[in-house]
PDB file of C-alpha atoms in Angstrom:
ATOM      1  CA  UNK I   1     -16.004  13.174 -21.442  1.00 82.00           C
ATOM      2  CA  UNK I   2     -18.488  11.401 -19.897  1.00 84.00           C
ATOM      3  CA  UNK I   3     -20.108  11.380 -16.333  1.00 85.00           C
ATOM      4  CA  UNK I   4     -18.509   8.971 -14.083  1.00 92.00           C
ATOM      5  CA  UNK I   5     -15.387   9.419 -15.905  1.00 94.00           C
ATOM      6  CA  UNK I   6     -12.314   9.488 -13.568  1.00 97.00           C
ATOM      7  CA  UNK I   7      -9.823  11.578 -15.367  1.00 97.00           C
ATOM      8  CA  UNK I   8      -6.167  12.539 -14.561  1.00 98.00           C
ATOM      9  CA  UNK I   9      -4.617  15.625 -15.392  1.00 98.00           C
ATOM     10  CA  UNK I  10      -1.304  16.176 -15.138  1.00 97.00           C
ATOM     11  CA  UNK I  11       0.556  19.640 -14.457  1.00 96.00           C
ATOM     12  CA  UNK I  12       0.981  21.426 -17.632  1.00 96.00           C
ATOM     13  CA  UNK I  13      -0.257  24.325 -19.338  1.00 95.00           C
ATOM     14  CA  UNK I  14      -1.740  22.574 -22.043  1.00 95.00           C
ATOM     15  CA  UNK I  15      -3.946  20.211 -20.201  1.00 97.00           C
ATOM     16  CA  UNK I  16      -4.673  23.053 -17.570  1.00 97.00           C
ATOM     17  CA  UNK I  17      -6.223  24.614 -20.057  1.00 96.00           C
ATOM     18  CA  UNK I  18      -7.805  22.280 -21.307  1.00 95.00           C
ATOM     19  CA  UNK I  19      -9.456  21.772 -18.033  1.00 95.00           C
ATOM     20  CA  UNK I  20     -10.644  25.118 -17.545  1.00 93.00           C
ATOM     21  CA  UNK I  21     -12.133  24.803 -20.710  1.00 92.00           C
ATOM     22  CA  UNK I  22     -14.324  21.601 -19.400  1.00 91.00           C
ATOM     23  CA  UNK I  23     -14.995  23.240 -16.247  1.00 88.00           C
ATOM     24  CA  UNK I  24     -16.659  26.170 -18.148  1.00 87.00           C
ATOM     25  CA  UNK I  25     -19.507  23.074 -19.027  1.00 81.00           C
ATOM     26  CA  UNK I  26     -19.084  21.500 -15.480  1.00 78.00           C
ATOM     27  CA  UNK I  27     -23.246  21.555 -16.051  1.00 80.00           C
ATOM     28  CA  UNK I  28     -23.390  19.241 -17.912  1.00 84.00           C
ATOM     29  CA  UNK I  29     -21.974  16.658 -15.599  1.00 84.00           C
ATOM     30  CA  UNK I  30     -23.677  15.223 -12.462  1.00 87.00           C
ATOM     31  CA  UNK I  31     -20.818  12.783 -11.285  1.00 92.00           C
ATOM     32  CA  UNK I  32     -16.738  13.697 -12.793  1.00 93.00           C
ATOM     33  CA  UNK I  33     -13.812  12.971 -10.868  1.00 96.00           C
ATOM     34  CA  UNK I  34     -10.564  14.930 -11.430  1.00 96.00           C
ATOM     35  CA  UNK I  35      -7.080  13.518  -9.934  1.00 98.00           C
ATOM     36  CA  UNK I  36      -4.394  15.914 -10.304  1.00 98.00           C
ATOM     37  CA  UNK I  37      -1.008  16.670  -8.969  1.00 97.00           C
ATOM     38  CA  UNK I  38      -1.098  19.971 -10.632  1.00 97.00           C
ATOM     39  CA  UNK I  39      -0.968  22.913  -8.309  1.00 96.00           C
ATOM     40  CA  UNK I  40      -2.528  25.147 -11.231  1.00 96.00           C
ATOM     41  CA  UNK I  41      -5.155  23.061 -11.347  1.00 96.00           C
ATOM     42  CA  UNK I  42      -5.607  22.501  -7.544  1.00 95.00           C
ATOM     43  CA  UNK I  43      -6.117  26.026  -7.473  1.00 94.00           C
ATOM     44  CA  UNK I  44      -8.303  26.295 -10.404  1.00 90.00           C
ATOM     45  CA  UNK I  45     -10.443  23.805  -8.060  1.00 90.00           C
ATOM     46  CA  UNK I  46     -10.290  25.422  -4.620  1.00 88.00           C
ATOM     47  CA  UNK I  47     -14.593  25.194  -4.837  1.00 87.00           C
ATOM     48  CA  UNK I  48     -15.510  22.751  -7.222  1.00 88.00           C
ATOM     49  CA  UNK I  49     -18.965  22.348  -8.354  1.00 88.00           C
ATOM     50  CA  UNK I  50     -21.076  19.694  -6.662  1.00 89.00           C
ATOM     51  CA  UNK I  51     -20.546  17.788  -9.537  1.00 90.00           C
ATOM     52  CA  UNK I  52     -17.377  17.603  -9.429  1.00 92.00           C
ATOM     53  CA  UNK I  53     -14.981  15.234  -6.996  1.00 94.00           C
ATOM     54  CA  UNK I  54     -10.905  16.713  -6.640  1.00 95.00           C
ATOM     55  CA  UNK I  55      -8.793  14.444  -5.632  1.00 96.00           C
ATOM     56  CA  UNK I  56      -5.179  15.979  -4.985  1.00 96.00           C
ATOM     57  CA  UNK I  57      -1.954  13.726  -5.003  1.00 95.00           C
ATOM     58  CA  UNK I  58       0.407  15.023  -2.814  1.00 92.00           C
ATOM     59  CA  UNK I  59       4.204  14.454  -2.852  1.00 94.00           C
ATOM     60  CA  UNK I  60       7.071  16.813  -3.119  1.00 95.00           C
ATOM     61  CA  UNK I  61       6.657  20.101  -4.802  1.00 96.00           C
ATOM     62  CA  UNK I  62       8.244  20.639  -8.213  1.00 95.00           C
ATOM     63  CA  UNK I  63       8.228  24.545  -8.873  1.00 95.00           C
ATOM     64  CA  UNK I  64       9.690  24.532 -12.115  1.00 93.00           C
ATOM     65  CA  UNK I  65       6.923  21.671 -13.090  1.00 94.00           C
ATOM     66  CA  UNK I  66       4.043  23.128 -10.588  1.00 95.00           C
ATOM     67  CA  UNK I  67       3.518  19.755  -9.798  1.00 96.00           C
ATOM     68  CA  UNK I  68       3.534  17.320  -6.549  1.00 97.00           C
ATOM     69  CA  UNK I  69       6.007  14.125  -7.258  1.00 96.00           C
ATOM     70  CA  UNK I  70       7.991  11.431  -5.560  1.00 95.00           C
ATOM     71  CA  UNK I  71       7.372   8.586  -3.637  1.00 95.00           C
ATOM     72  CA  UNK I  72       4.263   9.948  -2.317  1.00 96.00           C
ATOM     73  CA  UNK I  73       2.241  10.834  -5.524  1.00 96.00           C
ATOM     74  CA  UNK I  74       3.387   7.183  -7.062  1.00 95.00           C
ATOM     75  CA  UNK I  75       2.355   5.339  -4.451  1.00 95.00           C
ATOM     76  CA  UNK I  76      -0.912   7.517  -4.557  1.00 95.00           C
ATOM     77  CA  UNK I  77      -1.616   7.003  -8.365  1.00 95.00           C
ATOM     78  CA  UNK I  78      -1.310   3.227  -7.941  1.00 93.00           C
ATOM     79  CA  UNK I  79      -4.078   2.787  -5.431  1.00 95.00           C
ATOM     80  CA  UNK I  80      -6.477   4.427  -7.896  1.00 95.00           C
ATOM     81  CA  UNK I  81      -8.082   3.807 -11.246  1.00 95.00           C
ATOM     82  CA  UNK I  82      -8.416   6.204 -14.132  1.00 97.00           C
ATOM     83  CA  UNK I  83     -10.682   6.150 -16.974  1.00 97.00           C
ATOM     84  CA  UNK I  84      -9.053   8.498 -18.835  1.00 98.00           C
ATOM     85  CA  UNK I  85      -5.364  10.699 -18.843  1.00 98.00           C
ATOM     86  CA  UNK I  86      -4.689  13.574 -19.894  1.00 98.00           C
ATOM     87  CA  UNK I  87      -1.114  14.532 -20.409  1.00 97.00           C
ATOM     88  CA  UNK I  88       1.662  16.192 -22.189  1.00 96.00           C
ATOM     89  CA  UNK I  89       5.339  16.506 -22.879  1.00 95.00           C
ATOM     90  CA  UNK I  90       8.020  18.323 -23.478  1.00 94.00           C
ATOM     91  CA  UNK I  91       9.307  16.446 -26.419  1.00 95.00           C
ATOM     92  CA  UNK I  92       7.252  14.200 -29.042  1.00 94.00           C
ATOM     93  CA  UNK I  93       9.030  11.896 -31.754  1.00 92.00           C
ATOM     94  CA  UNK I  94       8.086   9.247 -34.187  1.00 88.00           C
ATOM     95  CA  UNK I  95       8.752   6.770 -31.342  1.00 90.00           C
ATOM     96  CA  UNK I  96       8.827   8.371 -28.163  1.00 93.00           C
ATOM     97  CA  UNK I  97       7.289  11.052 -25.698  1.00 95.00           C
ATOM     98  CA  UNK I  98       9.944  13.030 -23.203  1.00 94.00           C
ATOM     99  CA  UNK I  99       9.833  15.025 -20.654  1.00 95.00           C
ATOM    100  CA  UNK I 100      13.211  16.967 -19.376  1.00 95.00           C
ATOM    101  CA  UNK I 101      12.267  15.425 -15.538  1.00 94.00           C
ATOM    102  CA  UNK I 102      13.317  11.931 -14.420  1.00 94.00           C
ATOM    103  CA  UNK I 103      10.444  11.845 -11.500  1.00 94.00           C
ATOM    104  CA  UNK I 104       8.390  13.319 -14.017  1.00 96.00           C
ATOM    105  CA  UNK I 105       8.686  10.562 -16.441  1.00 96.00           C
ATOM    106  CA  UNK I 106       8.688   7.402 -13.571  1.00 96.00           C
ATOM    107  CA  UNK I 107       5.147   9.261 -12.866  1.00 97.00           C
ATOM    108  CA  UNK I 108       3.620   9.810 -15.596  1.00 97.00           C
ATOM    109  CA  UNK I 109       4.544   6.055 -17.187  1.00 96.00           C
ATOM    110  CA  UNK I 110       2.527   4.810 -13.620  1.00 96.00           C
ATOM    111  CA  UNK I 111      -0.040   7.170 -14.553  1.00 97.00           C
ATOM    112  CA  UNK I 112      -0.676   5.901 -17.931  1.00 97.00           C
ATOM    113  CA  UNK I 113      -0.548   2.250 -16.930  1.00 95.00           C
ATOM    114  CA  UNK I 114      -3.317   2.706 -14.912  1.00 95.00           C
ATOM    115  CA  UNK I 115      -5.622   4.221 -16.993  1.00 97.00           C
ATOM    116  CA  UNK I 116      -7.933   2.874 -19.387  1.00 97.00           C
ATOM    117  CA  UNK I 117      -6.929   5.133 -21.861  1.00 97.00           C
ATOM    118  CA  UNK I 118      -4.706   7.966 -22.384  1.00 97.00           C
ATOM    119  CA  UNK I 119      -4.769  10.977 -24.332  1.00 97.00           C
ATOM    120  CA  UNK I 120      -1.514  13.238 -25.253  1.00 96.00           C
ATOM    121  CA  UNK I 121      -2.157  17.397 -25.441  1.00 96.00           C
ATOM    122  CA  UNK I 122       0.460  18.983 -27.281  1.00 94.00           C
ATOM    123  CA  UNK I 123       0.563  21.852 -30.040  1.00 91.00           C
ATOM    124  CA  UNK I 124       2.989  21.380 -33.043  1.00 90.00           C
ATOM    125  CA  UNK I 125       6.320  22.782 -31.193  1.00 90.00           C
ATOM    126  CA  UNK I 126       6.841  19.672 -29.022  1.00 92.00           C
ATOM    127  CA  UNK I 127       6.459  17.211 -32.474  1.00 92.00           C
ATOM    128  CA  UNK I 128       9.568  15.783 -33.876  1.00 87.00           C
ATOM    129  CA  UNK I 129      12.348  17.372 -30.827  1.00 86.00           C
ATOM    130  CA  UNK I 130      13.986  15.683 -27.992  1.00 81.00           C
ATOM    131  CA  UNK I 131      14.280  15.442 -24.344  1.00 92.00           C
ATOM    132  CA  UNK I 132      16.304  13.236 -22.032  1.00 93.00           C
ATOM    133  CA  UNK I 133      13.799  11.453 -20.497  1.00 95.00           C
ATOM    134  CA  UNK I 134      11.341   8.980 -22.018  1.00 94.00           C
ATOM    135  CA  UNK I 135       7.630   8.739 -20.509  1.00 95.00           C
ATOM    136  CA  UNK I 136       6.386   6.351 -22.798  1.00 93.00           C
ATOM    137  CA  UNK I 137       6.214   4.478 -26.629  1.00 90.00           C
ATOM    138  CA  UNK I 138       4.122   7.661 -28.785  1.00 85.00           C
ATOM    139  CA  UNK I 139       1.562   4.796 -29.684  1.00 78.00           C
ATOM    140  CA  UNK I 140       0.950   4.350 -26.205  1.00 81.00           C
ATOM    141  CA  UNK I 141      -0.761   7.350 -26.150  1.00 79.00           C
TER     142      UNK I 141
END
């Protein structure tokens, strides 16, 4: 990570951990930008550092995802630009990464098209299963 970075970070339990885990060296930043729709994550960041800039996309509330979606957070995520993603997935195979959410999917795909670059946080359970909805080509990622 790097200062200036804008980073997304989407609403699972991987990557919210993995955030926490940044935040713990949120010194060592003087300018980082975090866009979530993640409502862990939004209230992870209820007083963020000086150093770091929240923004929250809003949209309708998935509880089984924690996460804002819809028409709302789409139209959000294309007026911005990300340096860097962070997401997961439900499912990972040779070819593909799911998710078991069709809004889900739509949402992340517009997340990862405008980013510069996207990473994929997943342990070894979500590697070669299915799900029913594709969020992108596994070399995408």
């Amino acid at each position: 990570m790097n200062d200036d970075d804008i980073i997304f970070a989407d609403s699972s339990t991987t990557v919210y951990y993995f955030i926490k885990k940044l935040l713990e060296n949120h010194r060592q930043f003087s300018n980082l930008t975090i866009v979530s729709n993640s409502g862990a994550i939004l209230r992870e960041l209820t007083d963020p550092p000086p150093s770091i800039t929240l923004i929250a996309l809003g949209g309708v509330y998935n509880t089984k995802l924690n996460s804002f979606l819809g028409r709302i957070s789409l139209n959000s995520i294309k007026q911005l630009h990300i340096s860097k993603a962070f997401i997961s997935a439900a499912a990972i195979s040779i070819s593909e990464v799911y998710t078991f959410h069709e809004n889900h999917a739509e949402f992340l795909s517009h997340v990862i098209k405008h980013s510069d670059s996207s990473w994929l946080l997943a342990d070894h359970l979500k590697f070669e299963t299915s799900a029913v909805f594709p969020i992108c080509h596994s070399e995408s990622v």
